[in-house]
XYZ file of C-alpha atoms in Angstrom:
513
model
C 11.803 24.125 3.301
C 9.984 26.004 6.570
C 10.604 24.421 9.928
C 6.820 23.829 9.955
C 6.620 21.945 6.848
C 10.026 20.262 8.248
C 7.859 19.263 11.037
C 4.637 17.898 9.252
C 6.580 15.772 6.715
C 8.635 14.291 9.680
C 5.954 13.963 12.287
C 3.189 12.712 10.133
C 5.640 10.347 8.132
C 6.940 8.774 11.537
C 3.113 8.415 12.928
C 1.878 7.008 10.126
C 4.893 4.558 9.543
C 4.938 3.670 13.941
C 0.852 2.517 12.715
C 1.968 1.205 9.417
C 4.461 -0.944 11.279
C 2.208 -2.476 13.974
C -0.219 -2.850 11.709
C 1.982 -5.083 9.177
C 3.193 -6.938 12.497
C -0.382 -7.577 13.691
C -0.964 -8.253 9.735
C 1.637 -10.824 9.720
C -0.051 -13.049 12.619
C -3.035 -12.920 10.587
C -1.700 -14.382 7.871
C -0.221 -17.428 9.841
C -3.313 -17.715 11.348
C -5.524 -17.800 7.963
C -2.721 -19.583 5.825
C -2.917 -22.742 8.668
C -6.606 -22.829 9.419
C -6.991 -22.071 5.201
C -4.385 -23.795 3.522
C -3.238 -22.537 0.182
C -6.433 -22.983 -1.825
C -8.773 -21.289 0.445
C -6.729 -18.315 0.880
C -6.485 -18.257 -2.778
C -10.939 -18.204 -2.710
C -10.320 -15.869 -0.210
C -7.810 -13.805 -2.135
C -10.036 -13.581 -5.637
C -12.518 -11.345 -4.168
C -9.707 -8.188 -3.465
C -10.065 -7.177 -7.412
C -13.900 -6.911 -6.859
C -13.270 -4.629 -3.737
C -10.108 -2.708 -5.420
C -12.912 -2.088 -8.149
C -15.402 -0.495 -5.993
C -12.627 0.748 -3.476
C -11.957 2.906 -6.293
C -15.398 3.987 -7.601
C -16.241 5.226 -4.266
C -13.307 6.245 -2.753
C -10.107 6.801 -4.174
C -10.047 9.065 -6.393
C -12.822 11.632 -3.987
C -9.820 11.017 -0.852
C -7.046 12.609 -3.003
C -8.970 15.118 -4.155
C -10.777 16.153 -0.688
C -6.820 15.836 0.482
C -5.731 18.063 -2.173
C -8.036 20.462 -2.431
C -7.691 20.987 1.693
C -3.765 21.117 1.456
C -4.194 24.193 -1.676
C -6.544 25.775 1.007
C -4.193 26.058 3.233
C -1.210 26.903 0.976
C -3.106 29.529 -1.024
C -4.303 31.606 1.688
C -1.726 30.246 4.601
C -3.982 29.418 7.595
C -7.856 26.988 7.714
C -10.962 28.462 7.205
C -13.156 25.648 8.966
C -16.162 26.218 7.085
C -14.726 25.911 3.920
C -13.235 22.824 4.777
C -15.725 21.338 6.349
C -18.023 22.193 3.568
C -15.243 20.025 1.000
C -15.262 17.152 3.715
C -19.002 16.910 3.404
C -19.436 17.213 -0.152
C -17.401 14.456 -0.494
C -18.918 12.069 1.826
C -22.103 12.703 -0.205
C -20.393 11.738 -3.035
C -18.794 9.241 -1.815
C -21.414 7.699 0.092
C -23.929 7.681 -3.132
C -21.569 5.654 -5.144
C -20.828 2.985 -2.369
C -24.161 2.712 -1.256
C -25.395 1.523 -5.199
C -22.064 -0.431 -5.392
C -22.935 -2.308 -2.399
C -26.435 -3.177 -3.427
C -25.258 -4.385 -6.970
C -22.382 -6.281 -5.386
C -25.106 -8.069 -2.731
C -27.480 -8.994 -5.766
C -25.117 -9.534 -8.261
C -22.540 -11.736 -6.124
C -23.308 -15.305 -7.879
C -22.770 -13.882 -11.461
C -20.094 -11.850 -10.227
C -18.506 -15.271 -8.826
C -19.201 -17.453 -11.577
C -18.705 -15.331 -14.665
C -16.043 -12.682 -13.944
C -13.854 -14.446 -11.042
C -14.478 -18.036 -12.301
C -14.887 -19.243 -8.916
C -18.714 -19.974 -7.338
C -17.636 -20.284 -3.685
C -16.865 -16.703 -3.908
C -20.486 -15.906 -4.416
C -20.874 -15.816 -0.172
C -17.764 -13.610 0.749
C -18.710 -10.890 -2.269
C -22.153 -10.538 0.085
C -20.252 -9.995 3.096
C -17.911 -7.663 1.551
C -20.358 -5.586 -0.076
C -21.560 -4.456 3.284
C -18.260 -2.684 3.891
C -18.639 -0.345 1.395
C -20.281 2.567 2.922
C -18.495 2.025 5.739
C -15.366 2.708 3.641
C -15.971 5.632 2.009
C -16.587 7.448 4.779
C -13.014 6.717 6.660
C -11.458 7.535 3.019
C -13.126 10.833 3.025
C -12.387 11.671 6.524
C -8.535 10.819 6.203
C -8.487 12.674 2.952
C -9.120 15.693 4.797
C -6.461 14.603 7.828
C -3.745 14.077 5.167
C -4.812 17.914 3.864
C -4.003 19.244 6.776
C -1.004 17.029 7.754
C -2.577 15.151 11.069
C -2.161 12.053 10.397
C -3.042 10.939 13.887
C -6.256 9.606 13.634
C -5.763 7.723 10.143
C -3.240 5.904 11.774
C -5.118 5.064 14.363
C -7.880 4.180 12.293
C -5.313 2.161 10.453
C -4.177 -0.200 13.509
C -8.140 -0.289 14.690
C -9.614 -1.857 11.622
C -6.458 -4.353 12.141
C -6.915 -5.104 15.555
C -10.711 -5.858 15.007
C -10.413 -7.868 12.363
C -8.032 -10.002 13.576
C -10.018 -10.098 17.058
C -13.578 -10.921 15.171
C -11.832 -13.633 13.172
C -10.837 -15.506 16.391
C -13.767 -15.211 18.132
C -15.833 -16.569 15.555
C -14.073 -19.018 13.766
C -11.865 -20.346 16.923
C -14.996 -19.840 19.514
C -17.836 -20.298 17.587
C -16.755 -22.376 14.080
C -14.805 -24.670 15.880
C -11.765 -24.021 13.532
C -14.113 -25.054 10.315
C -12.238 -23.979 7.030
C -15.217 -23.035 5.297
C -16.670 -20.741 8.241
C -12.996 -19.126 8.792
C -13.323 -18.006 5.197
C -16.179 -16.414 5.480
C -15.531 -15.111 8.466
C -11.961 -13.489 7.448
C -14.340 -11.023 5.368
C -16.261 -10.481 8.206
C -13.406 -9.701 10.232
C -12.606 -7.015 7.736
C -16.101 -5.572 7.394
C -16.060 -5.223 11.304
C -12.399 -3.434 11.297
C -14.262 -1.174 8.254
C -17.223 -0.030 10.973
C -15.032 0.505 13.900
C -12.621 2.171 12.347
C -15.065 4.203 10.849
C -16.971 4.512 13.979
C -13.482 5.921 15.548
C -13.311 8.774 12.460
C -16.951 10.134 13.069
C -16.201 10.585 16.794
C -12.493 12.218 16.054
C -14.201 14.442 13.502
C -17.102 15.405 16.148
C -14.297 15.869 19.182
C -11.485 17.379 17.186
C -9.660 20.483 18.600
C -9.993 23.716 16.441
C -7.267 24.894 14.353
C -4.996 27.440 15.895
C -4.310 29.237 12.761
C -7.342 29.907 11.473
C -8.852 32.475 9.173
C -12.234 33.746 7.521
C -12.225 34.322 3.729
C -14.753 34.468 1.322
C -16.631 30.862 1.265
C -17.532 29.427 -2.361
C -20.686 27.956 -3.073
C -21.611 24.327 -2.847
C -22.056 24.356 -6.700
C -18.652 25.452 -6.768
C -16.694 23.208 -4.381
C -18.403 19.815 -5.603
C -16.892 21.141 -9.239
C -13.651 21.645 -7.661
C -13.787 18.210 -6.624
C -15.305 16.930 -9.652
C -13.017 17.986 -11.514
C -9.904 16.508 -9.364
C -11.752 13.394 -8.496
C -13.185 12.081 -11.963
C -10.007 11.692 -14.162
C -8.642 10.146 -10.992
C -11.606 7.659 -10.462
C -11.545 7.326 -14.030
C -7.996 6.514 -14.650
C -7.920 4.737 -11.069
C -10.865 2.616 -12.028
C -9.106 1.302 -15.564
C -6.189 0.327 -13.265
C -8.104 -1.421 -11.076
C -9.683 -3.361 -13.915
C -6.856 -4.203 -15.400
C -5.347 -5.267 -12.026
C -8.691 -7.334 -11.482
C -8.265 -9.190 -14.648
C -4.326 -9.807 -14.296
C -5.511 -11.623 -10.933
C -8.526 -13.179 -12.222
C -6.639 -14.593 -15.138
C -3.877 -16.139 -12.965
C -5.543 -19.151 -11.490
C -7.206 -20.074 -15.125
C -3.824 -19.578 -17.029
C -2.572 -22.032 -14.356
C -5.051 -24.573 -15.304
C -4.271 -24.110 -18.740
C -0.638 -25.007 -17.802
C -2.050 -28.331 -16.729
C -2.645 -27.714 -12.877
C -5.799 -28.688 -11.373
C -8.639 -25.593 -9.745
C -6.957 -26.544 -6.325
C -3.508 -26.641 -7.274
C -3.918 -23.101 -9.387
C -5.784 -21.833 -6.332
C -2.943 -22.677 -4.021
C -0.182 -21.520 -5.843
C -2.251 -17.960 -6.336
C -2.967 -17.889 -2.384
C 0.654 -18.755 -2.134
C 1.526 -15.358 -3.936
C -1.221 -13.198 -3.201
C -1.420 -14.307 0.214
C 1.410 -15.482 1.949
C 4.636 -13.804 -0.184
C 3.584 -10.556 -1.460
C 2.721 -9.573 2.139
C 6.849 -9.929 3.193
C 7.742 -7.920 0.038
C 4.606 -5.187 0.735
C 5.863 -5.104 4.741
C 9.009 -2.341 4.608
C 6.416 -0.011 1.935
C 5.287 0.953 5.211
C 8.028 3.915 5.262
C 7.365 4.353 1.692
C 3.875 4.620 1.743
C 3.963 6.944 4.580
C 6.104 9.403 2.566
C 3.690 8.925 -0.079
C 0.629 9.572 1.603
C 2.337 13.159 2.884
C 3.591 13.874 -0.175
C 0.852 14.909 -2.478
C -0.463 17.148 0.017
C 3.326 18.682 0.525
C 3.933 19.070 -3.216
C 0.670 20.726 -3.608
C 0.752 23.410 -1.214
C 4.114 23.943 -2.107
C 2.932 24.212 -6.315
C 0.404 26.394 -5.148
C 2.826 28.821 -3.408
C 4.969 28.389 -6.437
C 7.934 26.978 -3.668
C 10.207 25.080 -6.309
C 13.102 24.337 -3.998
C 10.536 22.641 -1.255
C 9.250 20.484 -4.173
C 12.917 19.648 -5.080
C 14.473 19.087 -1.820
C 11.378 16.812 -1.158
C 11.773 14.729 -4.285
C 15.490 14.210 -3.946
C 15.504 13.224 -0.319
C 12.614 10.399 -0.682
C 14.058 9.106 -3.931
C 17.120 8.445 -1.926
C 15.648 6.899 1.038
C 13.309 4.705 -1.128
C 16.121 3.540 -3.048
C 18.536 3.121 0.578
C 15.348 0.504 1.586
C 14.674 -1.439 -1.668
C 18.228 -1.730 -1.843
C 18.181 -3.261 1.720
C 14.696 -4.976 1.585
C 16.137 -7.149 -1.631
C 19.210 -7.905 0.172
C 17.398 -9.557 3.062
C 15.079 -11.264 1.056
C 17.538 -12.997 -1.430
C 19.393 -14.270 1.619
C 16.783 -15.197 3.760
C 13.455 -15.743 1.650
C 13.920 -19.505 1.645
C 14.229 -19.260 5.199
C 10.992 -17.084 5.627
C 8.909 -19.231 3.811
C 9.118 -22.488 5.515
C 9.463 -21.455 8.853
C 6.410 -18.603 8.780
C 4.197 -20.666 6.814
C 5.901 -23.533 6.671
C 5.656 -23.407 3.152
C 9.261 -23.545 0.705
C 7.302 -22.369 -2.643
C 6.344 -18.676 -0.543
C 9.849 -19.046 -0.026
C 10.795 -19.762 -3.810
C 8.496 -16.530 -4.458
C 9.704 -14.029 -2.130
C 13.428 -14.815 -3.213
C 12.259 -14.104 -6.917
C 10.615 -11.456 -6.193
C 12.768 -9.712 -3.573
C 14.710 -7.587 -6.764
C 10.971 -5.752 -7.052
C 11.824 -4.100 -3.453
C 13.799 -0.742 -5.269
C 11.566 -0.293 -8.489
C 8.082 -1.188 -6.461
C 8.747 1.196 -3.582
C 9.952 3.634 -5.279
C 7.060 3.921 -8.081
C 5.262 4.297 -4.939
C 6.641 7.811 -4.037
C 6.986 9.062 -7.418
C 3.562 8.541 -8.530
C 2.566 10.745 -5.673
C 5.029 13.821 -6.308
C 3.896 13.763 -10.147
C 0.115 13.390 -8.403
C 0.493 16.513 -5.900
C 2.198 18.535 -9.297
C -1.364 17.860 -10.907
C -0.011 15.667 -13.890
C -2.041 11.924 -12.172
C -2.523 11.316 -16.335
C 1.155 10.123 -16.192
C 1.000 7.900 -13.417
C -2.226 6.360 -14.814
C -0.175 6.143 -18.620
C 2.968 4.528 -17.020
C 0.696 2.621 -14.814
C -1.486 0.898 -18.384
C 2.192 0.416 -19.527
C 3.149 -1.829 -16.705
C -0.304 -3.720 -16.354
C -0.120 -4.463 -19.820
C 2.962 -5.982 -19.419
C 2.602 -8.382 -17.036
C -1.168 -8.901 -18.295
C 0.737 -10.307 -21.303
C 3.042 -12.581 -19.327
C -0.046 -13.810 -17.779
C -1.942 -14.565 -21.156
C 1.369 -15.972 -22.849
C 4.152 -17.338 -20.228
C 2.378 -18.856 -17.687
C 0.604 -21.267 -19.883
C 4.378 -22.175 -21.386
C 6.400 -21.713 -18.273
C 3.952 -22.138 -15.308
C 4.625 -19.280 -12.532
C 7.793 -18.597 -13.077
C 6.337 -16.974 -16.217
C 4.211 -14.474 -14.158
C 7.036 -13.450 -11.836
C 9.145 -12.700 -14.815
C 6.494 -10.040 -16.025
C 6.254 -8.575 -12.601
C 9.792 -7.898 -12.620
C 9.778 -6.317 -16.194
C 6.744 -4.221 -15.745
C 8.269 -2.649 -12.338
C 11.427 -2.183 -14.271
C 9.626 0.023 -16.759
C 6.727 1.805 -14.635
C 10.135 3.013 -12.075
C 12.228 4.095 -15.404
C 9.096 5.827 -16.993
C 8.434 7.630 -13.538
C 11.592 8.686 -13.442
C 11.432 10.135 -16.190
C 8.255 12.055 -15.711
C 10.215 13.428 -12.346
C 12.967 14.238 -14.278
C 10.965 16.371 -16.873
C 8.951 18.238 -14.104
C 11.330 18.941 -11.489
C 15.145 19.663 -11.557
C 17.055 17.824 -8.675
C 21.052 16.357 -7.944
C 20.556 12.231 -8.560
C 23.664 10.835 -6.828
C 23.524 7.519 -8.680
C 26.873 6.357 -7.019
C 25.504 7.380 -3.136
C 22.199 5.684 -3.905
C 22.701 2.902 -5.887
C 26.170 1.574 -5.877
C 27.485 2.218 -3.110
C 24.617 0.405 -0.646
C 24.450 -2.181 -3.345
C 27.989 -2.775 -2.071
C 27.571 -2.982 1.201
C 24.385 -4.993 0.703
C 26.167 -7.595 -0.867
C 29.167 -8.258 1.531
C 26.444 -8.463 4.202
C 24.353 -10.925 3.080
C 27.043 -13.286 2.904
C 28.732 -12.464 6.188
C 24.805 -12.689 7.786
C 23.818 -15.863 6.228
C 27.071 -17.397 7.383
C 26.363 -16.083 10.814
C 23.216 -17.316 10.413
C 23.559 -21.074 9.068
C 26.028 -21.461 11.815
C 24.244 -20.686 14.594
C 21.451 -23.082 13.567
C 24.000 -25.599 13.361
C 25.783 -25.212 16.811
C 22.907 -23.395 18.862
C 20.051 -24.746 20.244
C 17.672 -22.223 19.409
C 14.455 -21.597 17.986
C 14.436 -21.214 14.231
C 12.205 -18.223 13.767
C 14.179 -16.612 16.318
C 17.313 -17.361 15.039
C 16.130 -15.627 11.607
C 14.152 -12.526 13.754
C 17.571 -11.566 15.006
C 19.822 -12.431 12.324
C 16.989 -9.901 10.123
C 17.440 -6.998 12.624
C 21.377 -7.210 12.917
C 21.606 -6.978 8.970
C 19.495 -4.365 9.131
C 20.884 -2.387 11.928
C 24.558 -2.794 10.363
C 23.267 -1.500 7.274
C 22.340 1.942 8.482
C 25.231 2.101 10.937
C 27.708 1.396 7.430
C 25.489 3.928 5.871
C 25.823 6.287 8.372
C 29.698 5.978 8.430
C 30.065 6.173 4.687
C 27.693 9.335 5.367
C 24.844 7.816 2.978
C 22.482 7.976 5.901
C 21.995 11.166 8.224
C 19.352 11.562 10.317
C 19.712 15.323 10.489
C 19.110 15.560 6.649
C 15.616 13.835 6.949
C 14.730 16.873 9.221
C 16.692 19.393 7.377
């Protein structure tokens, strides 16, 4: 591995997961602040409108940001230094592209949004928030494209800031209005939470049109031959359309899996509110704790597929190795972790965040997903960057179809405890067929005893030497609760990497090497 590529896996990793960080901070206030001016079944209106917006996310975005970030990092690999024009030609191409698809989506979306409501989420009141959110759309597509081409070339500056901008906005227009101007009115902070995030969308998009008009020239840069527009939009055509397409099925299926949750409730006897609350309870108040430490995970993700592929296209198999090993290990050092601290304290977390025990209940059930969920996360992007996405979108089906199942067929019979059972057996089986696909591809050391056992171990005797420390000091001290549990969080985690780090599990100096 080069000391620059050393360099741009490290740097960009660490910026992206400083932003990722603040942001899930920030994040977390906002979800006290929506879950108590909400309550469970608003947040769970407020929740059922995501799958229409992963839908169109992916239509007009996803699948054209990998490819613009893919087809920028082989530019760069192939002929080792930036030829702006060419570049800047992908980047624009692109946003075309990109900005076709989300301007029709947003228009269908805006005329369509009381059938949408009514017939595919099965919830009217939705009708209002699909109007607002359909105005984001543009918006969106161009910050994809613009940090597709920032994750190309391994600056991943200015996504991150975009990242903590749309945050901060959100949150800020979501005050203002409903606290300043809706009086605190349930129904107007509902609305208004979308609003918040089509605000965040147009800043932070706002932010990526200036950084792209100020941005300081490359220092190694080069002039080669420059293909024709016909030529680069069937470059990215023929990245982005099996990735939209595949992309897009996922998406569907994910939109059904949470559509169908609230009415396969209701068929287990719970009333609309009741089925609405316990999905806002999931979706919107415990999922969030579990999705918090991806941070570090997604950040290796997002710099993987661009590593792997420059490194495929210079044929570098022992950069693509080295890679892979390293962030299946780390992946595996924080789910370990992550599931430790959320069996011990998730009852804790639930009822004195949100004051609520079943987000507790949840998070404790679901805290053995930390491993298997971020480390699918990672994978899929190494098999992405070696060119083989039909595997992640395969293994991907598989695990939908799964828990789509458990929806249909458990939940009726067993309420949610049904669900979370599938979600736990379809992570089980999208890690082990990822795994495999890795394993077929690319030939690396899997130390099953240094990442698995062994900080199992330790995870286990600390858990029950911190929740000791921790029940006691509620029972003697007179301190506050949440920061009681803030502190006893950080010393399990800090004494995890130190016992790491003397058992020689952990070393800095190999994240950089």
């Amino acid at each position: 591995m080069s000391n620059s590529s050393k360099r741009s896996i490290l740097k960009g990793t660490l910026i992206l997961t400083i932003a990722g960080f603040a942001t899930r901070i920030i994040g977390f206030f906002y979800r006290i602040l929506l879950s108590n001016s909400l309550g469970a079944e608003k947040m769970g209106v407020y929740q059922l409108v995501f799958p229409v917006y992963g839908i169109c996310f992916t239509l007009f975005a996803s699948g054209i940001q990998t490819s613009i970030s893919r087809l920028v990092a082989a530019q760069i690999g192939q002929y080792g230094c930036t030829d702006r024009k060419n570049i800047n030609r992908i980047l624009r191409i692109g946003i075309t592209c990109s900005l076709t698809i989300a301007f029709s989506l947003s228009g269908l979306v805006y005329l369509n949004s009381d059938l949408i409501a009514t017939r595919f989420l099965a919830e009217p009141s939705c009708a209002s928030l699909l109007r607002i959110l359909s105005l984001a759309f543009p918006f969106c597509g161009i910050t994809s494209c613009i940090n597709g081409y920032y994750y190309g070339v391994k600056k991943t500056g200015v996504p991150a800031t975009t990242q903590l901008l749309e945050q901060c906005t959100r949150v800020l227009v979501v005050l203002f209005f409903a606290y300043y101007i809706g009086n605190g009115n349930t129904t107007i902070t509902c609305e208004t939470a979308v609003l918040g995030l089509v605000a965040g969308e147009i800043v932070s998009n706002l932010f990526n049109i200036l950084s792209m008009v100020l941005k300081k020239q490359d220092d190694d840069v080069c002039s080669i031959q420059t293909p024709r527009t016909k030529h680069i939009f069937r470059e990215l055509m023929k990245l982005a359309v099996p990735l939209t397409s595949n992309r897009l099925l996922v998406s569907v299926l994910n939109s059904i899996e949470a559509v169908l949750i609230p009415v396969m409730l209701r068929q287990a006897g719970l009333t609309t509110a009741e089925s609405l609350s316990i999905y806002g309870i999931l979706t919107g108040m415990a999922m969030p704790f579990l999705m918090f430490p991806s941070t570090i995970t997604n950040s290796f993700a997002v710099l993987l597929l661009p590593t792997i592929s420059e490194a495929q296209a210079t044929n570098n198999d022992a950069l693509i190795e080295k890679t892979t090993a390293l962030t299946i290990k780390y992946c595996l050092l924080i789910g370990i972790l992550c599931t430790g601290v959320f069996v011990t304290f998730g009852d804790a977390l639930g009822t004195t965040i949100y004051n609520n025990k079943m987000a507790g209940t949840f998070i404790v059930i679901l805290a053995w997903l930390c491993p298997f969920l971020y480390l699918t996360t990672t994978l899929s992007s190494v098999i992405n960057g070696l060119g083989k996405a039909y595997i992640t979108f395969i293994n991907s089906v598989v695990g939908l179809t799964i828990r789509i199942l458990f929806v249909i067929f458990a939940i009726p019979k067993f309420g949610i405890i049904g669900y979370l059972l599938g979600a736990l057996l379809s992570q089980l089986v999208i890690s082990i067929l990822d795994i495999s696909a890795v394993r077929r591809n690319i030939k690396f050391h899997a130390n099953l005893m240094d990442w698995i056992i062994k900080p199992g171990i330790i995870t286990a005797v600390l858990s029950f030497f911190a929740f000791e420390v921790y029940d006691k000091v509620m029972i003697t001290l007179p301190i506050h609760r949440a920061i009681v549990l803030f502190l006893t969080v950080l010393g399990f985690c800090i004494v995890y990497l130190f016992l790491l780090y003397l058992a020689k599990l952990f070393n800095p100096k190999e994240i950089k090497a």
